[in-house]
Structures are given as C-alpha cells and as structure tokens.
C-alpha cells in the first residue's frame, strides 16, 4: 500500500463581497486531485503560479482545510482525524516552506526553533534535546555552536537548512517541500537539493516536491505530476515526462524552459495568452483556451485520465 | 549609426559604493564592459554580485549620497557621469531605457498604461497629447497586447504579470532607444509567459536594431538571448566570452561551478542525481576576502589567490578572465 494516497482532493475558496460578506462565487484552487506516494519516493508537482500546487501541499497537512476528498497517510484518513490524533500523526508528515526566513520565528534562537517539535512531541530531557538539535544541525551542514544565534544572522541557504533540520527533528516518514529552492541562488540551490537527496537516501524519506521550475522538479523526482488550473493534467516518471510528454501543456512547458546550452536551438511552442482565472475556469478541458491542438470536444467535455501504461497518465481528449 | 567601430556603450573602471552605517559597501568595484551596436550582452551573476547596481549606475538611478559613482560611462563619446541633471534626463527613457524586474512596482498605479507611455514620448519627442496617445496605442499593439486601444485606458492593477511586462517593454521602446537595459525582465514571470516575452524581445531587437544589456541570474535565458556574456562575482567581472565559448569551455572556476550547479532537464541520466555545488556562500560586501574574492570557495585555490588580486588576462578570441590560474609567470 502506498504511504500517502490522495483521492479527489478539492479546495474551493469562497469569494466574499460587500458588508454582509455574502459568497458571490468560489475559486476552485484545487479541483479533484488524486495521486499516491510510495515509501522512499519523490513525487514532483509542477505548475505555474495559481495552478494550486501549494494549496495541494497545505491541504495534505490540513494547514488549509480541504473542501472534500481523502488524504490517506499510513492507512488513516487525515481528514477524519481531530485534535490529539492529528497532532501526533503530523510528527511523521512535515513541511518545508518556500520563504525560509519568514517561516522562522525571528525571536527564537535557531536551537529553540529546531528543539520545539522535539519538546512538543517527545518526553525527553533537556540534555537529550540539546544533543538531538546538535546532531540535526550537523546533519544539515550547520555548526552546532551557532545554536544560540537568531535567524537574521544566517543567509538564505542556511535558513533553508534550518527549516530542513526542523522538519527532520521527529524522524518523519514524508516531507512536503513547497518550493524549497526557488528563493535561493543557483549555487546555493544545488547545495540544498543535494542535501535533500542525501537525507532521503539515509532515512528512506518520501518527498512531495512542489516547484514551478520543471528542470529542478525533474532533477529531484522519480515521478512528476503536472498541474494546470487546479487539476493534474499528466503524471509520468521523470524520464517519460521528458522523453515522451503527452499533454499539450506539458509539451509547451518543456519547450518553454530556457536550456543553458547555446548550441541547442529548439522550435519553441509559445502558448498564447495567460492562465485563465480560477474564478471562471473554462468549460471542458481547462487548457483549451490556450491549447494549440484544440478540437471541438475540448470546449465541451472534461477529459478523463487515460492510462498509457508504466504509470504514465494523461488527461487529454486527443491522446 | 553603425559606421564607427566604437561600441555603443563603454563602461570603464566603474566603482559604485554606498555609504552606510556599518561602513562603505563597494557594490561595483572596477567594472569594465562594452555593449557593441546591435548586440545583446548578458550580465550574469548571483544576488549581490553588483549586476543591477551596474545597470542603475549607467543611468544614474541611484540616490547620491548614499551612493557614490565613479569611473566612466561612455555613450556616443560622452561620459554620462559628467552630465548635469538635465542632460541625463534627456537620455533616460530616450536613447537609453530600462526594463525592471517587477512590473507592478515599477509602473505608476494611479496613471493608466497609455498615459505612462504617452508621457515619455511627449517629454522626449515633443509630440502633442493626441499624437502621443495614438503612439502609445501603437506601441501596445506592437508588444502584442490584445485589445490595445481599450488596454491603454486601464490601470496597471488590471493587467496580468505578463501583460504588465509587455506594457513596460512598450514604454521602454516608445522613444526608439539605442540601448535597452533589461534587469531580470522575465524573472517574476511564469515559464510560458517568459517564453512569450523572450520571443517578443528578440523580435523587437531584430526589427529596430536595439542593443540590449540583459541582466539575469538565469543561465538558460542568457544562453538563448545573449551573444556575449559577462560573469560577475562580488562586484567584479570574473570572465567575459562569446556565449558559445563560455558554455562550451568556461575558464574561471566560478563560471565552471555556476554552470555545473544548474539542473538541466533530461541530463540526470548522464550527470547523476548529485549536482555540482560551490561550497560556502557569497561573501558579505562589507567584509570582502583579500586577494581574489572567490578564493574561499574556489576548488583550485593557490597561495597567491588569498594574497593578491588576480589580474585580468586577455585570452584569444575576445575572451578575458580574471584569475591567477591563467597568469603567465
């Protein structure tokens, strides 16, 4: 059985207007997303801004309460748990945030930040907490002597290392990584990605790696899910996605990435227009307004997922 | 315009420092660079390397003090740093214009898009209101904004990110500049929108022969847009080369490290899952290491690197590198 199974997850944000805050509509940020995550696997979730990837990540941990769906983690449906049970299970399901600085409390020392989950969840002595914090700091490439320092004394890459140490504090089974490297410079990005890969191997961790940068996602993931306007349009292994992309959106996304090699000259697929507003998503296939291969049916019917074998699934009428 | 061999823009020994409470920050420390006619020159480096400050220094868009700009910025035989306020104003947005990274904060929220474009042509070209407005609409059409006439009457907040960046480009090109300073023009945009803007910029460059100084941290964007590349680190130029040579055979250890640390799609099978990393972090501008500024992170550090600043060595084929490894003893 998969470690994490997400079934038909939906999150609609109500749009309120006027003094009475009446609901006048809803933003379908996540509109029926399903996927599974195996032990030790990395599932990449990629998409442009507003596609709902971050909301998916937060709904899994119930940092945002989903509208409907199922999130089965280690055999239990997180959406039916409450209070103490949820608190306990969150020890094994952690998250790393995009902006490493604003996700650290500026008035706590780094030692306190990393120690907090340990103190909250485990009944251990002060000395043990200290040892564990020192070990974690060492593991993520920070100097344990800096335990008494405050977040502002560290650089961006180090902030992200602190965030990783905090997520690792309770030996989790899975970590949701929400754009963990997009705020970092390339040389630091490589350091953090290597660190994440090392830790994964050591602890047999599972990652959900959310990012907008397809080359980063492809690099770290075993499987990739491409999202567009609140839905997954294609899932495939990292290699399949690159060598044999099926959905027109995936193809356009791949061709739009600038490749750092001036010898390669590709014919780019340049999509017209912008991502439509999730307030009024287009009828049928939500990509049809920008799709270069649009057919009549695409404007009317929402495409179902087709299994192309080898875990490659695509939601497109034309495939 | 293209008759002389002089480059369009030549920066000589540019020093820009900021006087702050903690001391003096040398953000740009002796930069030399040239932008030839009709070429796109890429300026690449990580945050804090001084690439944006270099561009802002060209048009003197920094408040002095705390900033202090020294050196020469030669444009059409004149040093822009010697011009008086009125003189530099005539150049800004006219012969040299700039595109900024964040199109929301660099557009005026209380003026319509059309008014902002028209303002530049009225001031610089002396067009009448009506002419200027018509020109603004024409520019918006040129950057492929659908429904340009109606869009000209809208305020920036109504436009999407990609649309705002198009409006920004329309504004920058409205006076038909000879040089465009593009500071991270696509960084805030999604990849599919980035592809649109990049193709728009290359088309406009072809059409009008505008030279571009393209500032970015994204090596992919550089590879696709620039013909020459200048790599900066900690306020200094460390390497310059034609784009193909730089990517094929980077010389400076920093350039090598930078190229190796970018994940390239589809190359995992060859390179393995581990990315090359440059150890450590960029030094603080307040406490620069002695000698070569890269030496604490350099895998090829020698004794001399920590003591003396490396010389700039001109290699064959229009290349230069600032590193002791290439100094002939």
XYZ file of C-alpha atoms in Angstrom, chain A residues 11-288:
278
model
C -10.426 23.079 -2.159
C -12.826 25.841 -3.129
C -12.184 29.236 -1.574
C -15.341 31.301 -1.245
C -15.216 34.800 -2.706
C -16.988 37.279 -0.468
C -18.220 40.710 -1.256
C -19.985 43.568 0.423
C -20.644 44.429 4.062
C -22.501 41.199 4.694
C -19.664 39.137 3.213
C -22.020 37.206 1.055
C -20.482 34.495 -1.036
C -20.585 35.566 -4.635
C -18.562 32.748 -6.093
C -15.714 30.419 -5.441
C -12.143 29.993 -6.549
C -11.516 26.392 -7.457
C -7.913 26.323 -6.330
C -7.759 22.528 -6.266
C -10.401 20.735 -8.252
C -10.247 16.977 -7.908
C -6.622 15.962 -7.499
C -5.633 12.334 -6.934
C -2.201 10.787 -6.587
C -0.217 8.405 -4.452
C 3.231 8.466 -2.927
C 5.283 5.356 -2.186
C 7.793 4.905 0.587
C 11.149 6.438 -0.330
C 9.784 8.034 -3.450
C 9.831 11.648 -4.615
C 6.761 12.913 -6.376
C 7.289 16.244 -8.107
C 4.353 18.599 -8.515
C 4.943 21.252 -11.130
C 2.846 24.067 -12.496
C 2.693 27.807 -12.986
C 1.578 30.312 -10.389
C -2.039 29.902 -9.432
C -2.293 26.284 -10.559
C -2.991 25.144 -6.999
C 0.209 23.259 -6.266
C 0.871 24.994 -2.961
C -2.743 24.556 -1.881
C -2.441 20.810 -2.538
C 0.628 20.659 -0.298
C -1.079 22.515 2.505
C -4.312 20.559 2.219
C -2.385 17.322 2.709
C -1.190 18.557 6.093
C -4.518 20.272 6.737
C -2.815 23.621 7.137
C -5.646 24.558 4.819
C -8.859 22.650 5.416
C -9.825 20.899 2.154
C -13.386 21.149 0.899
C -13.630 17.457 0.168
C -11.573 14.418 -0.712
C -9.456 11.892 1.103
C -5.875 12.028 2.309
C -4.832 8.592 3.489
C -1.491 8.624 5.211
C -0.114 5.388 6.601
C -3.549 3.812 6.450
C -5.503 6.589 8.137
C -7.633 9.298 6.594
C -6.201 12.565 7.873
C -9.354 14.452 7.055
C -11.299 12.474 9.631
C -8.803 12.851 12.428
C -9.047 15.572 15.007
C -7.140 17.148 17.856
C -4.617 14.918 19.521
C -4.602 12.218 16.838
C -3.913 14.711 14.085
C -1.212 16.364 16.152
C 0.504 13.016 16.628
C 0.357 11.984 13.017
C 1.779 15.305 11.902
C 5.039 14.294 13.573
C 5.622 11.923 10.678
C 4.414 14.291 7.987
C 6.395 17.501 7.804
C 6.677 20.524 5.536
C 9.435 22.829 4.323
C 8.331 26.256 3.153
C 9.353 28.406 0.255
C 10.409 31.540 2.056
C 12.878 30.168 4.543
C 13.162 33.392 6.501
C 9.542 34.233 7.146
C 8.872 30.670 8.245
C 11.310 31.003 11.145
C 10.291 32.892 14.290
C 12.679 35.867 14.484
C 12.514 35.929 18.276
C 13.608 32.347 18.780
C 17.162 31.122 18.533
C 17.900 28.502 15.940
C 18.360 25.961 18.720
C 14.884 26.725 20.094
C 13.331 26.548 16.631
C 14.719 23.089 15.956
C 14.017 21.918 19.526
C 10.370 22.966 19.517
C 8.933 19.932 17.714
C 11.056 17.611 19.858
C 9.811 19.183 23.081
C 6.238 19.141 21.864
C 6.129 15.554 20.798
C 8.664 13.624 22.836
C 9.157 13.400 26.536
C 12.918 13.767 26.742
C 15.403 15.500 28.992
C 16.985 18.856 28.221
C 20.337 17.276 27.542
C 18.809 14.853 25.070
C 17.022 17.667 23.256
C 20.292 19.532 23.032
C 22.114 16.521 21.650
C 19.423 15.930 19.095
C 19.482 19.571 17.967
C 23.260 19.480 17.686
C 23.073 16.285 15.659
C 20.435 17.732 13.337
C 22.346 20.950 12.787
C 25.466 18.994 11.975
C 23.491 16.775 9.603
C 22.162 19.669 7.557
C 25.561 21.364 7.388
C 25.260 23.990 10.108
C 27.661 24.476 13.003
C 26.081 23.314 16.281
C 27.944 26.154 18.051
C 25.547 28.523 16.288
C 22.586 27.127 18.221
C 22.240 30.347 20.208
C 22.038 32.600 17.178
C 18.915 34.150 15.714
C 17.575 33.561 12.178
C 18.595 37.003 10.882
C 22.226 36.104 11.455
C 22.052 33.398 8.800
C 21.995 33.522 4.995
C 19.163 32.348 2.745
C 20.656 28.923 2.133
C 21.245 28.482 5.847
C 17.649 29.440 6.623
C 16.514 26.642 4.390
C 18.911 24.267 6.190
C 17.334 25.307 9.492
C 13.895 24.603 8.023
C 15.081 21.178 6.930
C 16.565 20.420 10.355
C 13.255 21.350 11.966
C 11.349 19.116 9.574
C 13.709 16.223 10.315
C 13.568 16.624 14.086
C 10.949 13.914 14.631
C 12.170 11.381 12.047
C 9.241 11.903 9.686
C 8.141 9.450 7.007
C 7.328 12.105 4.442
C 8.058 15.773 3.848
C 6.104 18.178 1.690
C 8.703 20.501 0.154
C 6.936 23.631 -1.062
C 9.268 25.473 -3.464
C 12.222 24.820 -1.167
C 14.886 26.174 -3.508
C 13.181 28.820 -5.613
C 14.235 31.699 -3.373
C 17.877 30.645 -3.494
C 20.772 31.469 -5.808
C 21.822 28.682 -8.156
C 24.971 27.682 -6.301
C 23.047 27.511 -3.017
C 20.122 25.781 -4.715
C 22.468 22.956 -5.713
C 23.684 22.612 -2.118
C 20.142 22.344 -0.764
C 18.999 19.903 -3.454
C 21.993 17.666 -2.795
C 21.272 17.798 0.925
C 17.645 16.789 0.386
C 18.727 13.878 -1.810
C 21.309 12.671 0.741
C 18.861 12.786 3.623
C 16.280 10.942 1.595
C 18.628 8.066 0.950
C 19.752 7.910 4.552
C 16.310 7.988 6.136
C 14.283 6.425 3.304
C 12.083 9.518 3.243
C 9.293 10.285 0.824
C 9.021 13.763 -0.641
C 6.305 15.702 -2.335
C 8.395 18.251 -4.129
C 6.378 21.262 -5.271
C 8.025 23.764 -7.613
C 7.408 25.892 -10.661
C 10.772 25.074 -12.206
C 10.440 21.931 -14.272
C 14.183 21.340 -14.533
C 14.509 21.369 -10.749
C 11.492 19.073 -10.333
C 12.658 16.660 -12.989
C 16.074 16.507 -11.413
C 14.941 15.502 -7.938
C 11.781 13.489 -8.649
C 11.052 9.866 -9.502
C 7.610 10.775 -10.787
C 6.187 14.118 -11.817
C 2.624 15.429 -11.780
C 1.912 18.464 -13.966
C -0.866 20.734 -12.707
C -2.912 23.307 -14.587
C -5.741 25.334 -13.075
C -6.349 23.126 -10.065
C -6.118 19.804 -11.857
C -3.417 17.312 -12.677
C -3.123 17.025 -16.453
C -0.336 14.468 -16.675
C 1.672 12.175 -14.436
C 4.693 10.243 -15.580
C 8.069 9.030 -14.455
C 10.732 11.714 -14.654
C 12.212 10.130 -17.757
C 8.935 9.538 -19.558
C 7.852 13.086 -18.930
C 10.964 14.447 -20.553
C 11.259 11.971 -23.408
C 7.620 11.400 -24.155
C 5.419 14.231 -22.900
C 1.817 13.721 -23.999
C -0.324 16.596 -22.818
C -0.005 19.728 -24.993
C 0.520 21.779 -21.836
C 3.404 19.599 -20.679
C 4.930 19.841 -24.140
C 4.658 23.623 -24.121
C 6.050 23.827 -20.603
C 9.040 21.672 -21.555
C 9.763 23.659 -24.662
C 9.492 26.971 -22.810
C 12.288 26.201 -20.369
C 15.423 28.030 -21.426
C 18.215 25.485 -21.712
C 21.657 26.622 -20.612
C 23.326 25.472 -23.803
C 23.593 27.936 -26.686
C 24.285 25.116 -29.172
C 20.779 23.765 -28.754
C 18.266 25.583 -30.929
C 14.757 24.312 -30.456
C 11.485 25.155 -32.006
C 9.557 26.584 -29.107
C 5.882 26.096 -28.584
C 4.794 29.535 -27.479
C 1.424 29.479 -25.779
C -0.866 32.398 -26.380
C -2.425 34.356 -23.586
C -2.433 33.944 -19.842
C -3.644 31.306 -17.434
C -7.425 31.898 -17.084
C -8.788 32.995 -13.743
C -9.750 30.101 -11.472
C -12.850 32.128 -10.616
C -14.273 31.276 -14.015
C -12.403 28.235 -15.250
C -13.088 27.426 -18.908
C -15.630 24.730 -19.721
C -14.479 21.278 -20.751
C -10.711 20.894 -20.683
C -9.404 23.856 -18.707
C -6.441 24.174 -21.052
C -8.496 24.543 -24.224
